[in-house]
XYZ file of C-alpha atoms in Angstrom:
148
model
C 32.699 -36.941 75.064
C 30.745 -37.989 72.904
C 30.028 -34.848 69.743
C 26.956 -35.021 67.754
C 27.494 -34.069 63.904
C 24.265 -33.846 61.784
C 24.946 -35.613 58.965
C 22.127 -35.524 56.171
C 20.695 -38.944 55.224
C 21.374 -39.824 51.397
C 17.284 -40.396 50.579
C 16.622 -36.561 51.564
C 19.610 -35.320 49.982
C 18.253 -36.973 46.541
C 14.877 -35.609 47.375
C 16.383 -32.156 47.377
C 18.285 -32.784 44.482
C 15.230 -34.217 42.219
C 13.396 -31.103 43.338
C 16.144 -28.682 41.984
C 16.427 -30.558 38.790
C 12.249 -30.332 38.670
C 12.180 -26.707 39.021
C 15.142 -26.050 36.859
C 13.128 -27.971 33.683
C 10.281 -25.956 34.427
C 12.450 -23.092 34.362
C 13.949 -24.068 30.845
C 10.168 -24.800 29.332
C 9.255 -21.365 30.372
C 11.988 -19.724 28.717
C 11.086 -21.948 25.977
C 7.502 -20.904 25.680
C 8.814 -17.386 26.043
C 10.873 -17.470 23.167
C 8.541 -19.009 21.294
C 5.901 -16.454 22.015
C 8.493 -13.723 20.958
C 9.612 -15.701 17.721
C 5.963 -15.352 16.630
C 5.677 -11.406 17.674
C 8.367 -10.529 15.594
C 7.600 -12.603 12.475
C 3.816 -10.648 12.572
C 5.475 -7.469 13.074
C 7.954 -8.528 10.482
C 4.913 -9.475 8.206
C 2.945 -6.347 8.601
C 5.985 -4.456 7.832
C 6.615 -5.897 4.596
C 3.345 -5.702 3.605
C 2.951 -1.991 4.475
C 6.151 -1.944 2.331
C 4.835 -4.099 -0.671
C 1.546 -2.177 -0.550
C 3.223 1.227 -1.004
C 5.790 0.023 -3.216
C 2.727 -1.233 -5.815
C 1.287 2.485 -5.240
C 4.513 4.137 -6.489
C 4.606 1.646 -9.397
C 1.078 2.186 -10.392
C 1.832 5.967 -10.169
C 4.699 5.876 -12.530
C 2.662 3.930 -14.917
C 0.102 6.672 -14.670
C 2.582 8.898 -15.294
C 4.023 7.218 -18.125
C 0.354 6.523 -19.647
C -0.264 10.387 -19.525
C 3.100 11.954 -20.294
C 2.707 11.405 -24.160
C 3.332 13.701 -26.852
C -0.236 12.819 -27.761
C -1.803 13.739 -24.319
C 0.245 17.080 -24.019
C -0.954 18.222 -27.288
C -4.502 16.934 -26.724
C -4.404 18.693 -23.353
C -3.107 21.999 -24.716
C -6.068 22.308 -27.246
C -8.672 21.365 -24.629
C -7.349 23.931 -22.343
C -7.209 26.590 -25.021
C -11.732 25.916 -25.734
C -12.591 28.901 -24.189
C -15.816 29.074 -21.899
C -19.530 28.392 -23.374
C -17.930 26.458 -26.108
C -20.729 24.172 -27.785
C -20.694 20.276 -28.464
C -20.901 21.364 -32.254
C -18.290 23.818 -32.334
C -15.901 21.202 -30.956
C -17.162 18.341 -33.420
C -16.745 21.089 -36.386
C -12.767 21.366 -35.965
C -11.346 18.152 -36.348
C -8.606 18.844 -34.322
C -10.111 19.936 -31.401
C -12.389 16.776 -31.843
C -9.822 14.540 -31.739
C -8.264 15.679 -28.639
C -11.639 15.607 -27.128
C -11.586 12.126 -27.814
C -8.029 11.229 -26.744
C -8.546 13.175 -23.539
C -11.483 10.984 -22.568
C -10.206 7.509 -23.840
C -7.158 8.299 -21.340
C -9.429 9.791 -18.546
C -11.416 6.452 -19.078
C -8.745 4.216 -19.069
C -7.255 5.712 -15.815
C -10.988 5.369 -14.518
C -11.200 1.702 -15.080
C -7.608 1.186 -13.285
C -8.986 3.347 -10.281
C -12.257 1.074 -10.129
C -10.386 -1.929 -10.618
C -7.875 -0.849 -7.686
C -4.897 -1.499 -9.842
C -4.506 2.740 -9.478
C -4.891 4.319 -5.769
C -7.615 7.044 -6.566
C -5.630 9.252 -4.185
C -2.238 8.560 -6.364
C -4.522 9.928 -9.904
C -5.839 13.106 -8.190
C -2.239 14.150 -7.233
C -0.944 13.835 -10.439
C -4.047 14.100 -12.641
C -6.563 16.782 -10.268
C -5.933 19.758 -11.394
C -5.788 18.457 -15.440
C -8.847 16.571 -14.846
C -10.948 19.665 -13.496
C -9.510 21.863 -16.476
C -10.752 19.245 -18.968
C -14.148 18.508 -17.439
C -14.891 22.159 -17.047
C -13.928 22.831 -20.778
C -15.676 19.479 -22.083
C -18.472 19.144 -19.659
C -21.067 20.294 -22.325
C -20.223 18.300 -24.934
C -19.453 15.324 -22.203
C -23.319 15.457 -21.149
């Protein structure tokens, strides 16, 4: 009559114990590295977001003070006597009327100050030939003989 009962000795019991504790920190310092690893993926994604954003935003200002640069009552009027020089028009004839001159002038002091902001990168040269390309043709073909 005598029953035998296993019962677990109290060493291998803490064995099993100090294992589960072992693999539970290991555990917790790889879902520590993990979120780590993603912390850093998002602030670079974050960060090349906002300077995508920054980087167009400075193109839309820059094209608004292109804008503003050109939209004068000085430019329009300059602009509508250069587009009125009909074809073949020589350098002299456009020196002889003072008028005409002058717009000459103010046409390429702007066109030369918009060229400088293009080389400089301050203006996208893609932003100027939207708003400028089909002026800036006009004005060249017009002035391109007294321009050379």
């Amino acid at each position: 009559m005598f029953s035998f009962t296993y019962i677990p000795r109290r060493s291998n019991f803490r064995g099993i114990k100090q294992r589960v504790w072992q693999i539970a920190a290991v555990e917790l310092s790889t879902v520590a590295n993990i979120a780590t690893a993603l912390t850093v993926l998002t602030a670079v994604v974050f960060g090349v977001i906002e300077t995508r954003r920054a980087r167009k935003e400075r193109e839309e200002r820059a094209a608004f003070v292109a804008v503003q640069a050109i939209l004068t009552p000085a430019w329009m009027e300059s602009m509508s006597l250069v587009q009125a020089i009909s074809e073949g028009t020589t350098p002299s004839q456009i020196e002889a009327d003072p008028r005409l001159f002058k717009a000459a002038q103010s046409i390429a002091c702007i066109l030369e100050s918009l060229g400088y902001a293009v080389f400089a990168r301050m203006v996208p040269l893609k932003v100027v030939d939207e708003l400028l390309g089909g002026t800036v043709r006009v004005a060249w073909r017009k002035l391109r003989g007294y321009v050379e």
